[in-house]
Structures are given as structure tokens and as C-alpha cells.
XYZ file of C-alpha atoms in Angstrom:
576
model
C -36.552 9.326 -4.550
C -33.265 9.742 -5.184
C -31.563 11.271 -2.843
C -28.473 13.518 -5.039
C -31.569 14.672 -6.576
C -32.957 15.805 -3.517
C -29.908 17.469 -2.222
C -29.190 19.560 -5.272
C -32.902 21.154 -5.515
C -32.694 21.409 -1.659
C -29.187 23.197 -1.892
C -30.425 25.843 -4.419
C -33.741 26.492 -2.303
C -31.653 27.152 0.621
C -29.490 29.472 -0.794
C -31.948 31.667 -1.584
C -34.630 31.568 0.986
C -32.156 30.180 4.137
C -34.455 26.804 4.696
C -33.681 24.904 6.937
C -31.591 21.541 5.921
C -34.227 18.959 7.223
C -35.022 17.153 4.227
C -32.276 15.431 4.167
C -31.248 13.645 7.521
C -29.481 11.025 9.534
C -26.777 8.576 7.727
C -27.791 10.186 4.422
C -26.218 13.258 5.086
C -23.015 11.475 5.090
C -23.303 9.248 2.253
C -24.321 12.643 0.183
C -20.998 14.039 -0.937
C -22.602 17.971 -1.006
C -23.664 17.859 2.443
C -21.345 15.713 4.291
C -18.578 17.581 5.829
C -17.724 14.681 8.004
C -15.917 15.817 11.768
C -16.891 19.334 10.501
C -20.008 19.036 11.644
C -20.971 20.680 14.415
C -22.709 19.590 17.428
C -25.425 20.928 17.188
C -25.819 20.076 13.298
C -25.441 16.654 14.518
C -28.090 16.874 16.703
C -30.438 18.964 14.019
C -29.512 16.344 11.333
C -30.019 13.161 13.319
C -26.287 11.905 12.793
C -24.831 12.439 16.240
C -23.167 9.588 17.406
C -22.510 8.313 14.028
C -19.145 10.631 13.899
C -16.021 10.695 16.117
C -16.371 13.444 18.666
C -14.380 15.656 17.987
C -15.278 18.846 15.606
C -12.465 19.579 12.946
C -12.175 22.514 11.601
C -11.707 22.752 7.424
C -8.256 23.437 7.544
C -7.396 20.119 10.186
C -9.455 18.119 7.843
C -6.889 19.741 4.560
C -3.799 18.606 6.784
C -5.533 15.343 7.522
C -5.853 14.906 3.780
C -2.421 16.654 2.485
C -0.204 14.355 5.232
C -2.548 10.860 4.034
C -1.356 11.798 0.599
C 2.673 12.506 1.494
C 1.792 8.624 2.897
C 1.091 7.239 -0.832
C 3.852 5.708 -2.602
C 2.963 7.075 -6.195
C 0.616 9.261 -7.574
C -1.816 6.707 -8.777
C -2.389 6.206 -5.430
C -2.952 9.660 -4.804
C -5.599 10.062 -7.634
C -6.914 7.492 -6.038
C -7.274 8.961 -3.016
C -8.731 12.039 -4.769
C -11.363 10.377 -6.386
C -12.507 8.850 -3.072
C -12.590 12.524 -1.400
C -14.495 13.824 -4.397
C -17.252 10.717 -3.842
C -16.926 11.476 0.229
C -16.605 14.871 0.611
C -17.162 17.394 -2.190
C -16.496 20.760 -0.694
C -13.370 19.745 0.931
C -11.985 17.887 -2.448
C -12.308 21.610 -3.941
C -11.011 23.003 -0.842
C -7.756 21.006 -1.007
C -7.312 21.297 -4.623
C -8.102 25.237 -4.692
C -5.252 25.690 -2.117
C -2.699 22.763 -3.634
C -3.348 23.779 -7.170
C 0.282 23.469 -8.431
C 0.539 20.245 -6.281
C -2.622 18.520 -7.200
C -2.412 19.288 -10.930
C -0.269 16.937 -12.094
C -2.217 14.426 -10.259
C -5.785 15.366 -10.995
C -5.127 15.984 -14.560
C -2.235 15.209 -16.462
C 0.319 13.357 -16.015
C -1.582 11.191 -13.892
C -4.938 11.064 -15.718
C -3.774 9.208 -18.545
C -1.863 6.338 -15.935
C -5.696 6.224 -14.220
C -7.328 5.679 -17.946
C -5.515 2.802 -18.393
C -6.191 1.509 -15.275
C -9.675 2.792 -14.884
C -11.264 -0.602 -14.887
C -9.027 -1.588 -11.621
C -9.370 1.994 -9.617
C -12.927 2.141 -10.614
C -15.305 2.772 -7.250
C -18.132 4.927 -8.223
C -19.873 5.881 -10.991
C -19.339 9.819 -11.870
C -21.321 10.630 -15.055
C -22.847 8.751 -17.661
C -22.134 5.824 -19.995
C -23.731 6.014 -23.565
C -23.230 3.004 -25.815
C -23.535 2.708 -29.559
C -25.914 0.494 -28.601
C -28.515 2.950 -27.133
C -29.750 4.856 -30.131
C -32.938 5.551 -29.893
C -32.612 6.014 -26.064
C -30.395 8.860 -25.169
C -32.904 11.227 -23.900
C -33.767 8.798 -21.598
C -30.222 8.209 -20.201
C -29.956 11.579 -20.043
C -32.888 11.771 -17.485
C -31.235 9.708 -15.617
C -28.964 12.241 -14.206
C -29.626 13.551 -11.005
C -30.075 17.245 -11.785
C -31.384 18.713 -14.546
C -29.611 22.478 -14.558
C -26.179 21.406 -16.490
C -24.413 23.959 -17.597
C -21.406 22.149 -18.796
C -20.992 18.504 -20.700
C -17.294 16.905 -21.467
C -17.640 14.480 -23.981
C -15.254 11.640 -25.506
C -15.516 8.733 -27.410
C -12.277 7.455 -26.023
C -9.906 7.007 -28.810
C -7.590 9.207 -28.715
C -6.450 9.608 -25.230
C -3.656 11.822 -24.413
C -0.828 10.309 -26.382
C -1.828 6.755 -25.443
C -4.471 5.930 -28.144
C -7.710 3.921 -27.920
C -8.977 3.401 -24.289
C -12.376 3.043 -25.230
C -14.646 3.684 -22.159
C -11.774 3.898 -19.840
C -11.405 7.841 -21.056
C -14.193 8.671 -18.725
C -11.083 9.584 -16.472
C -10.483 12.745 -18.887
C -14.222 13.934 -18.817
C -14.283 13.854 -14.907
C -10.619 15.631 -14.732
C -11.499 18.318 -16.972
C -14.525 18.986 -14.728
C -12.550 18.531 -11.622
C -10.804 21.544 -13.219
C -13.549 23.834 -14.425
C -14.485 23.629 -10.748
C -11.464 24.227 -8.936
C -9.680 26.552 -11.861
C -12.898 28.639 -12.599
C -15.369 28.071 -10.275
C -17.887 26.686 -12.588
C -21.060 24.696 -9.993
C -20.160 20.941 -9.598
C -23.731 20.212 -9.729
C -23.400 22.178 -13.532
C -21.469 19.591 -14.946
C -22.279 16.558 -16.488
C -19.163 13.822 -17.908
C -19.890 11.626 -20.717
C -18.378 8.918 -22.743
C -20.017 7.415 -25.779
C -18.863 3.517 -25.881
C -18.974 2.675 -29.100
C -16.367 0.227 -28.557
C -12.623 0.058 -28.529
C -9.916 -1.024 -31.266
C -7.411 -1.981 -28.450
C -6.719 -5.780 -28.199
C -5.625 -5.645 -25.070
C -9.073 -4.199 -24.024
C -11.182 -6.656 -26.209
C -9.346 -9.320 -25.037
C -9.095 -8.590 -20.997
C -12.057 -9.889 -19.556
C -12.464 -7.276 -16.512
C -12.814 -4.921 -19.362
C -15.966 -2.279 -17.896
C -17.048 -1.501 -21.677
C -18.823 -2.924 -24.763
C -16.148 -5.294 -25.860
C -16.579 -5.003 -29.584
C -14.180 -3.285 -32.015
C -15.344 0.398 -33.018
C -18.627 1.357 -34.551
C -17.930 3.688 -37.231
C -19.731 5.203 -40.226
C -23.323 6.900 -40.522
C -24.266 4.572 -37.470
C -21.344 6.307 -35.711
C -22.493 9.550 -36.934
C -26.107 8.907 -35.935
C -25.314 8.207 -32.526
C -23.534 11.889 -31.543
C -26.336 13.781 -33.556
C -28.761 11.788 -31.290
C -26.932 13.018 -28.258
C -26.212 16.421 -29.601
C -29.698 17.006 -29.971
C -30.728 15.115 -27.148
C -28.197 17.289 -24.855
C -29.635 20.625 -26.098
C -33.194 19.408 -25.592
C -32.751 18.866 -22.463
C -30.396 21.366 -21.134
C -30.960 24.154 -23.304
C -29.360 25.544 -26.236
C -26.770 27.923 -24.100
C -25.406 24.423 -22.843
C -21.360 24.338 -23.122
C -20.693 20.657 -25.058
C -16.584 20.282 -24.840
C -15.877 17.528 -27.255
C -12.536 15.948 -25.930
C -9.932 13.463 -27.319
C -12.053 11.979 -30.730
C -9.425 10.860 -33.139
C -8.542 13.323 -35.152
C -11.015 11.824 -38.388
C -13.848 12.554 -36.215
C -12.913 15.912 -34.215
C -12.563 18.431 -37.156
C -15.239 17.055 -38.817
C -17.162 17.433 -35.512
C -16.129 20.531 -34.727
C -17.611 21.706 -37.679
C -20.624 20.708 -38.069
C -21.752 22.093 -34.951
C -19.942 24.780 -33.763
C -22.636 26.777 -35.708
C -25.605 25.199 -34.596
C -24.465 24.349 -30.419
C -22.198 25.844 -28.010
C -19.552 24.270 -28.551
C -15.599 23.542 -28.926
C -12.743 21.034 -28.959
C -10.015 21.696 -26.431
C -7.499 19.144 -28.137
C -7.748 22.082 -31.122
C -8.677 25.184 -29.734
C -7.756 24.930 -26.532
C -4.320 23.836 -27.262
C -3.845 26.394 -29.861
C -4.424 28.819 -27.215
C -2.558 28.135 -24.526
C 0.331 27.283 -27.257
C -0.446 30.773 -28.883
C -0.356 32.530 -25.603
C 3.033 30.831 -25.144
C 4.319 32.227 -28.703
C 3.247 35.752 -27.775
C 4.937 35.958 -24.552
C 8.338 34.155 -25.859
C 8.268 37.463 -27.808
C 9.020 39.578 -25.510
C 12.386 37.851 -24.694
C 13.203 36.946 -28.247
C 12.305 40.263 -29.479
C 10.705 41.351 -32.659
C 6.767 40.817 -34.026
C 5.115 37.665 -34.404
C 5.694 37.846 -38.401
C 9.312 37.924 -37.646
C 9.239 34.035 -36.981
C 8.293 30.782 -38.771
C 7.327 27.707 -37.343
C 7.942 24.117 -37.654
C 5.980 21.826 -36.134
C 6.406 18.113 -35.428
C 2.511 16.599 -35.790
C 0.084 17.461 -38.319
C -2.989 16.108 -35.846
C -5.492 18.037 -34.379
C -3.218 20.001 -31.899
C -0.912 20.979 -34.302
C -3.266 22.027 -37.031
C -5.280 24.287 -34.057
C -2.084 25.569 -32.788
C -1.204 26.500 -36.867
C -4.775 28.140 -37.526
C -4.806 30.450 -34.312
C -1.262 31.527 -35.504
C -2.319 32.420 -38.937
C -5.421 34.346 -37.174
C -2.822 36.365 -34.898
C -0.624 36.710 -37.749
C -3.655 38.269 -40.275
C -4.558 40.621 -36.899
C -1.105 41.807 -37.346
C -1.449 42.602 -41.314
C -0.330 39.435 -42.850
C -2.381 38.247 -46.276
C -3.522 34.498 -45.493
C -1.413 33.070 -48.109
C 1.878 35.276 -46.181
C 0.635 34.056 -42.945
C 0.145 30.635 -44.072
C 3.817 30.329 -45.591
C 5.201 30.943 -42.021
C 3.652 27.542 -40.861
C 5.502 24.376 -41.975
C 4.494 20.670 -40.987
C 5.600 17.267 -40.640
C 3.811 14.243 -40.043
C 4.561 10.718 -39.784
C 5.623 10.850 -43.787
C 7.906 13.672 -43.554
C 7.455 17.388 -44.257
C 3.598 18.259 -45.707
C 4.752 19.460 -49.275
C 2.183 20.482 -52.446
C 2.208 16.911 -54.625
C 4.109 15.025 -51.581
C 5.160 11.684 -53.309
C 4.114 9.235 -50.060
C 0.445 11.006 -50.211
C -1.381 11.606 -47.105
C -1.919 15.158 -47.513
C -5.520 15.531 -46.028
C -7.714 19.052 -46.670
C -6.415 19.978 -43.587
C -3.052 20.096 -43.833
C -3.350 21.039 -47.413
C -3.204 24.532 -46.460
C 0.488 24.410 -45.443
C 1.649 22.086 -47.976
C 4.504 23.951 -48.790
C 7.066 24.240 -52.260
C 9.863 22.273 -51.125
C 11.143 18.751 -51.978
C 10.331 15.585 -50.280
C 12.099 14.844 -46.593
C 11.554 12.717 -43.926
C 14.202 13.528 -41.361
C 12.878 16.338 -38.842
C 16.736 17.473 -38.649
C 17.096 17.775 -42.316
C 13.625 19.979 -42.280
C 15.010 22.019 -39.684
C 18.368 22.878 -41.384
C 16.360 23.133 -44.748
C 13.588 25.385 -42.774
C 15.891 26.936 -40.323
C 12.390 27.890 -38.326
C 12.579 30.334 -34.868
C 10.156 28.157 -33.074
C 9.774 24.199 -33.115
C 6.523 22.757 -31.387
C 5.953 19.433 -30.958
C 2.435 18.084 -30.400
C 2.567 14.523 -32.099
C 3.088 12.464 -29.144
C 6.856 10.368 -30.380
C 8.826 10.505 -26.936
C 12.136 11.937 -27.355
C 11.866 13.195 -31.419
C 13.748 16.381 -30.156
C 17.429 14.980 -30.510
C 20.753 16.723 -29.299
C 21.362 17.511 -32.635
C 18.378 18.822 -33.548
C 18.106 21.299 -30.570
C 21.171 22.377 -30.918
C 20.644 23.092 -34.202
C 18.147 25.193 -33.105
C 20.683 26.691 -31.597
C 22.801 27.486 -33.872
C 20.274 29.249 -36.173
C 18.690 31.152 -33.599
C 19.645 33.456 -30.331
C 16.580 32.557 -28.529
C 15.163 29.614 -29.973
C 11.601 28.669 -28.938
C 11.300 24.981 -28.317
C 7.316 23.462 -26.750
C 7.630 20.047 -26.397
C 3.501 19.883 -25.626
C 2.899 16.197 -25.874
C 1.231 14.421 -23.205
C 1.938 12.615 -20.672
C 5.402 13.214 -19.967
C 6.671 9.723 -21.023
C 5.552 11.044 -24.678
C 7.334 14.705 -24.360
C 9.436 15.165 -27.769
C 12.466 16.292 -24.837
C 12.601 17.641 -21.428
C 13.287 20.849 -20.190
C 16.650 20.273 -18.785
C 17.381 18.779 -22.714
C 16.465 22.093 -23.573
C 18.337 23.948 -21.853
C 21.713 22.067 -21.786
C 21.801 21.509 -25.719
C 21.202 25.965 -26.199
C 23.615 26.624 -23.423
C 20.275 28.000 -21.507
C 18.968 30.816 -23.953
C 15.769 28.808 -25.224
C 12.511 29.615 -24.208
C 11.310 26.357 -23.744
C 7.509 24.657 -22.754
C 5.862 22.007 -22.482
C 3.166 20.229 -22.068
C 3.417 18.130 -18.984
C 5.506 19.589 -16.047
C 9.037 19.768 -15.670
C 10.779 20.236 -12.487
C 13.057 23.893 -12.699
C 16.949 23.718 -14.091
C 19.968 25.218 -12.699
C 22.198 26.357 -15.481
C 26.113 25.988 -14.649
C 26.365 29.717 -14.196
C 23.397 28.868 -10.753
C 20.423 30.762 -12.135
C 17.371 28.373 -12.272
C 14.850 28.420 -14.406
C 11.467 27.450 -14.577
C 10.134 25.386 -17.552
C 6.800 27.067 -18.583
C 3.900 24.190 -18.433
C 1.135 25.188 -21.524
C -1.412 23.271 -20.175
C -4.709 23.827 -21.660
C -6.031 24.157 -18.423
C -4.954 28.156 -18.547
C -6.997 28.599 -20.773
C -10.518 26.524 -21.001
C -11.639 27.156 -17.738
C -11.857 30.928 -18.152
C -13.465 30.185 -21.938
C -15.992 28.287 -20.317
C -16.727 30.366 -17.336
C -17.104 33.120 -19.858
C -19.703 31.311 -21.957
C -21.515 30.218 -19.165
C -21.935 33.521 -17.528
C -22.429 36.001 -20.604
C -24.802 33.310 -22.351
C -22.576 33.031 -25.379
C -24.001 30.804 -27.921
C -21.500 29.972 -30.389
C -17.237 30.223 -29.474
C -15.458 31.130 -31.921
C -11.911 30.911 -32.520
C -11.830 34.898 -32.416
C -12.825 34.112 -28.381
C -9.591 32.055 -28.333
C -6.897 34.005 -29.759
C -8.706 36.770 -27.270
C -7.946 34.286 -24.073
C -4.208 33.698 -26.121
C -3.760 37.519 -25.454
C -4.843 37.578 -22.286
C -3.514 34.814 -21.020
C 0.435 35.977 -22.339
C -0.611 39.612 -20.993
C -0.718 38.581 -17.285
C 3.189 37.400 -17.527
C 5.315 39.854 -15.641
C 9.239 41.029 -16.849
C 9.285 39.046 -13.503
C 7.925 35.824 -14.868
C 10.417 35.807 -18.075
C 13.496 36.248 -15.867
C 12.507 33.137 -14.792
C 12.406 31.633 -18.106
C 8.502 30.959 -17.124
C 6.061 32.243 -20.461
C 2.990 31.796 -18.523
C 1.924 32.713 -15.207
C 2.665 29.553 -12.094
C -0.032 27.250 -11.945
C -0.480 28.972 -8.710
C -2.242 31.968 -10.085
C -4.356 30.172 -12.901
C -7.522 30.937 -10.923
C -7.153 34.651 -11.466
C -5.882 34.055 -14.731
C -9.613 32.160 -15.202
C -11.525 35.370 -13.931
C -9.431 37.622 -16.329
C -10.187 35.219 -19.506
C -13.974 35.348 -18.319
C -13.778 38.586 -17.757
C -12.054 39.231 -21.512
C -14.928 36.374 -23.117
C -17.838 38.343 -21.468
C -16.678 42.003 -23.092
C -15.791 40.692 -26.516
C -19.556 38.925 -26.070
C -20.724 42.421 -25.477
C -18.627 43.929 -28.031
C -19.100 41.855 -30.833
C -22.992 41.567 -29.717
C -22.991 37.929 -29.000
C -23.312 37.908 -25.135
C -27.065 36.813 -24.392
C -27.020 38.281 -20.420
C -29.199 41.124 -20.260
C -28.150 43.760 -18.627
C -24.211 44.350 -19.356
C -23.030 44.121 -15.605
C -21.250 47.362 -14.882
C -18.144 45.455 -13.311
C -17.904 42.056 -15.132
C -15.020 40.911 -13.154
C -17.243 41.575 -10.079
C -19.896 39.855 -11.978
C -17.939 36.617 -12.331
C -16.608 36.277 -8.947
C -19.721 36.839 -7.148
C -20.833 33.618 -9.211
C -17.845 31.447 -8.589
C -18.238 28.242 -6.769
C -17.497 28.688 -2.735
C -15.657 25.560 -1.301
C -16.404 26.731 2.587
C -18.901 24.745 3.959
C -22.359 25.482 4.093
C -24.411 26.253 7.926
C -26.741 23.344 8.401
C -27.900 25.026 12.095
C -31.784 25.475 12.040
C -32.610 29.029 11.593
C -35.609 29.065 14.593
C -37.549 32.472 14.941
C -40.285 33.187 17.511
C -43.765 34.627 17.057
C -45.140 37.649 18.419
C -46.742 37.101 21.851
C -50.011 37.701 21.759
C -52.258 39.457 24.787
């Protein structure tokens, strides 16, 4: 029997009755990443577990085995190697992986998730050591359910699904995006405190249109160009429906970096029938949304006083564009009004109605605007002249001196997101930023930036909208109130939230979101926010309404401290 399986029921029964910890002993406890605590153990659990002598002697306590950890990673010579690292604690040691990146959250983001993540994906194949969730290939239809049952538990509350091709900003990595799967659900864990045993990473290998991949023979995945079409098609409904068969309807499915052909169209077509959503659209749009709302407050004025240009016309910029008309409608805009604010540009130039070069898609017909033909972003922006550019189209360095200070020139307080990913793909940096508007943007982006002193000394701190504000708290919401269907109503809800919990404090420091630091409270107050517009909208399936929700939610968030493995012995009566 297997012995993760064994661990995970065992775990659960324990909790609730305090049984002992005996079916699981001697070298296994180590090699089982929820029970080993390594030199944490104590002597007596050594001696109750059968592995004494098979550890040092001496008994760490958590926090020795976190300094251990934090001064082996100052050691590394680049992050890679740190990720590295990471993912070995996470296979080793599972409450102490948490542990360190619940109290280095600001440190360990940019290693567990992005920037970093999208280095690992393209060197997945080489850092690859253990398997952590599952590998579906275009050429198991027919079989899914049974993969599925392969899993070790059976009570997932939370799937991350890609097919690999759009990675970040780097494109087609095939089954080397399982890196992004396992990163998101590094962060549900440590961000919202969503059960590691709840969640389940996928990819669906259905091939890979990268040379370099079909031609590299250490290549881990099918090495075939990409399956596409109705056999595509057939191959996510199978493990849509397999999913939900298995793990129930309520089931969170977070589709993550399809191209952007496939993730509308997926979105979709099941949003209404699963619980699901696309971070890459909705998540973005939130976290860029809650971004907007905040700037506000420095620039001044309502959100219909501005108009927005934005560089990409993908999936992140068309999510960002949607939640903005939604926000701008809540504030008494017609569509069509709300709609005119929003102008685009994609690889062919600016998204006008009858646009010569073509390429207008459905989606972006809806801001196809009346102007003539152009193809240079600065020429847009002087023809435009919009108070906020957002980038989100992944072309390093499109932001040009003369374009920001353009920006400039037109505007006070110009807001400026340069939200591609990784940073090697940022349309300008925050020190750009700055410089080129004499300091009065309010500037974000999307991988971190390290704070600017202005000439005049005062330093300020780039705001990083990383998604990761945002869909933890979503999800934790979902998963707790039993929401079956997010809409984008839930998002533009998180949006407000999320903008809310800056302080005057925060935008003195040119920040528009709160530090990474705090995004764990941030998480609770989004959950919290989900569960009552659940209630108030009648969509939450928990029964009962908990009287406190945010009570509720933190009684039910994951606890990194280790668990007491010391036999709970009782005595009988004595008899006469």
C-alpha cells in the first residue's frame, strides 16, 4: 500500500480522534514528507516511531532548522539554485518548506514563483528530482479517470492545470510548465492556507511546438509537435469531466497559461458548468484593477476620469480591459462609454473598426476603436494621449524614454504597469519609470523591482501586481463557502478589496498594493469578501452562514507547526 496514501487518511483520523501515529513507522517516517520533521523529532518520538538512531542526536527546534535552511540558501550562487533547494525541502520536509516560506514571504517569492519559475521551466528536464502531480498525455484518452486514481488522496480541493504553451512570456514549454502548476500551489498554501494534501498539479502533454524541445533528446515529454483540433478538445472535456467525477463538482479547476486560442474559449465553456477560472485573465485583471483603483487616490479624480492604453491584446490584457469596463458600468458608465475608454494595440498596431492588416479577433472587436491605422505605440500615445499605459504583451523594453516621458508630459501623475513576466520581458523598469516622469508616476509591475531613490533622497517602492494578491484569497473563498461557479463579479469584489487595504501610508511610498509581506492577511480579507458576496448574492453552498467568517477562515487555514507524534497512553480503572 502506498504509503502517502496512508499518511494522509492517517493524518485526518488523528486530527480528529488524537490516534496515535503508529501506522506509519521506522525509515518511512522520514522518507514521508508530512511526517518527517527530521532533528525535530523528539526523543521519545524516535523511540515511539522506531527511527532512533537513524537521526543525528541532537533535537532542533523549528526555528534552528529555518536558520539551517535560510543560511544554506545565502550559500547558493543564484536563485535557480535556490528553487532548487526549495523543491528538495518541499519533497523532504513539508511543514518546514511552509514554515520557511510563510515567514520569508517577500524573500522566497521571487524564487518560488516568478521570476524564477519560468528560469526552472526551461530547465525542468535538468532540475527534475521527483515527481509532484500528474502527467496526462494526448495520448491517454480514454484513460484519465484512471490516472486520476492514481493520486494518492482522493479529497482535492484544488487542481492547476496547463497545457504548457504559453508560459509566462517564454512561449511553448510543453510539459516542462508543470513548474507553474506546482508554484501556484506552493502559493495557495503558503499565501492562503489552502491543505497541501487539497491540491492536485496537472499538465496535459499534448506535445510541444518548440524545436529546441523536439529536438533535445533528454526532453521528459511526448516529443511530437502539438495535438490540436476536436482531438485536442476531446482530451480536456475528458479530464474536465473526469476531474469532477471524481472530486466533486465544488472542485476549484484553475486553468493556467493555454495560449490564448484555447483559454477564452475554455474559459467559457465551462465556467458555467465547473468551478472554475483562468488566472492569466481574471486573475490578472484583478490584481491590475486593484492597482488602477488605488493609483486613484494619488492621481485624483473617478475611475471614468481616465482612459487606457494598453500594449497586448492577449489574454491579460483583454481580462484586465473587461474588469475595467465592469468597474466602470458599477460607476454609471453605458457599455459602449465604458468601452470607448479602453484602447489596444497588438502586434499590428492599434485595434481599429475595419483595421487594414486584419487580425481583429471577436475579442478585441469590442475596443476596435474609430481612428486611423498606426503601428508605432508612441504615435498611439500622442494620438490617444491615455492617463494610464499597461503593458501585458511580454516585448522587453517597448516602454521607450520617449514614450514615458510622453506620458509625462500629458499627464501629472501618469500611471505606467509594466506587468509582463519574467522580468527580462518587463516593457521598462521601475527606476525607467521614475527617472523619465521626474518621479510623479505611479508605476507597477509585474515582476519585482528593487525601490528607487529620487535625486531629491525619498525612495520609493515599485508596487509588484502579482496575481498572487489576489487568487489565493479567490480560491480560499470558493473552497470554504462552497461556491460553485466564480464569476468575474467575485473578481472585481477581490479588485476592491485588495486596493482597500492600502494605507495613505503605503502611497507615500509610491507602493499601490500592500508589501508582499502582508499578502496573507490580504488572502483572509479576499476570502472573507468571496464568502459574504456568496451569501449575498445566494451562491455560497456552506450551510449555516458562520457568524464571524473571518474567524471561519482562519480556523481552517493550513498550520505549518509540527504535529505531536508522542503516544497518547491512558490507564484503566483498577479493579478490586
Amino acid at each position: 500500500m502506498n504509503v502517502h496514501k496512508i499518511s494522509r487518511c492517517f493524518v485526518h483520523q488523528s486530527k480528529r480522534f488524537g490516534s496515535l501515529y503508529t501506522q506509519v513507522k521506522g525509515e518511512k517516517v522520514l522518507r514521508t514528507p508530512h511526517f518527517n520533521k527530521g532533528t525535530a523529532f523528539t526523543l521519545r518520538e524516535r523511540q515511539a516511531l522506531g527511527i532512533h538512531g537513524l537521526l543525528p542526536p541532537v533535537v532542533s527546534t523549528p526555528e534552528v532548522q529555518e536558520e539551517r535552511i535560510m543560511r544554506n540558501m545565502a550559500h547558493q550562487s543564484n536563485d535557480l539554485d535556490r528553487y532548487v533547494q526549495l523543491m528538495d525541502l518541499q519533497d523532504r520536509n513539508e511543514k518546514l518548506f511552509y514554515r520557511v516560506l510563510c515567514d520569508h514571504l517577500e524573500e522566497m517569492m521571487p524564487i518560488i514563483y516568478t521570476p524564477t519559475v519560468g528560469l526552472a521551466c526551461q530547465r525542468y528536464g535538468f532540475i527534475f528530482r521527483r515527481p509532484r502531480g500528474l502527467f496526462i498525455t494526448i495520448h491517454d484518452k480514454g484513460h484519465i479517470e484512471d490516472i486520476l486514481a492514481s493520486w494518492p488522496t482522493s479529497n482535492v480541493k484544488a487542481i492547476v492545470v496547463t497545457d504548457g504553451e504559453r508560459i509566462l512570456g517564454l512561449g511553448d514549454l510543453g510539459c516542462y510548465g508543470m513548474g507553474i502548476p506546482v508554484g501556484k500551489l506552493a502559493l495557495y498554501t503558503a499565501i492562503a492556507g489552502v491543505e497541501p494534501s487539497s491540491c492536485l498539479p496537472v499538465v496535459l502533454d499534448v506535445g510541444t511546438n518548440n524545436q529546441t524541445l523536439l529536438d533535445d533528446p533528454l526532453y521528459i515529454g511526448i516529443q511530437e509537435n502539438r495535438h490540436t483540433g476536436q482531438d485536442y478538445d476531446d482530451l480536456v472535456e475528458e479530464f474536465m469531466t473526469a476531474a469532477v467525477k471524481r472530486y466533486g463538482q465544488e472542485c476549484l479547476i484553475q486553468f493556467e497559461d493555454f495560449a490564448n486560442h484555447n483559454a477564452f474559449r475554455f474559459l467559457e465553456k465551462y465556467r458555467n458548468r465547473y468551478c472554475v477560472f483562468n488566472d492569466d485573465i481574471q486573475g490578472t485583471a484583478s490584481v491590475a484593477v486593484a492597482g488602477i483603483l488605488a493609483s486613484l487616490r494619488i492621481t485624483g479624480g473617478k475611475l471614468s476620469d481616465n482612459s487606457f492604453l494598453f500594449q497586448g491584446a492577449g489574454e491579460a490584457s483583454l481580462g484586465i480591459a473587461d474588469l475595467l469596463v465592469e468597474a466602470l458600468q458599477e460607476e454609471g458608465l453605458p457599455l459602449e462609454e465604458a468601452r470607448s475608454k479602453i484602447n489596444l494595440m497588438d502586434r499590428k498596431g492599434l485595434i481599429t473598426k475595419g483595421r487594414k492588416a486584419g487580425g481583429v479577433t471577436e475579442h478585441k472587436s469590442r475596443y476596435a476603436c474609430e481612428r486611423a491605422d498606426m503601428t508605432d505605440i508612441l504615435e498611439v500615445v500622442k494620438t490617444v494621449k491615455p492617463t494610464a499605459l499597461i503593458g501585458a504583451a511580454a516585448v522587453g523594453g517597448v516602454f521607450t524614454q520617449d514614450i514615458i516621458e510622453t506620458m509625462g508630459t500629458l499627464n501629472k501623475s501618469p500611471i505606467i504597469f509594466a506587468l509582463s513576466n519574467p522580468t527580462s520581458k518587463a516593457e521598462c523598469t521601475a527606476e525607467e519609470a521614475y527617472k523619465h516622469t521626474q518621479g510623479r508616476c505611479v508605476f507597477a509591475s509585474g515582476s519585482p523591482f528593487n525601490p528607487v531613490t529620487l535625486p531629491d533622497g525619498k525612495i520609493l517602492y515599485p508596487g509588484q501586481g502579482n496575481n498572487s494578491y489576489i487568487f489565493p484569497g479567490v480560491a480560499l473563498g470558493t473552497i470554504l463557502f462552497g461556491i460553485r461557479h466564480i464569476s468575474d463579479e467575485i473578481f472585481l469584489e477581490a479588485a476592491k478589496m485588495c486596493a482597500g487595504l492600502v494605507t495613505q501610508e503605503h502611497l507615500n511610498e509610491g507602493r499601490v498594493y500592500p508589501p508582499l509581506a502582508e499578502v496573507r492577511e490580504v488572502s483572509v480579507k479576499i476570502a472573507a469578501r468571496v464568502g459574504e458576496y456568496g451569501f449575498e448574492k445566494g451562491v455560497a453552498g456552506l450551510y449555516p452562514r458562520p457568524s464571524d467568517l473571518e474567524s471561519f477562515i482562519r480556523q481552517r487555514m493550513y498550520d505549518y507547526n509540527y504535529e505531536d507524534f508522542n503516544p497518547h497512553f491512558y490507564d484503566w480503572p483498577k479493579t478490586s
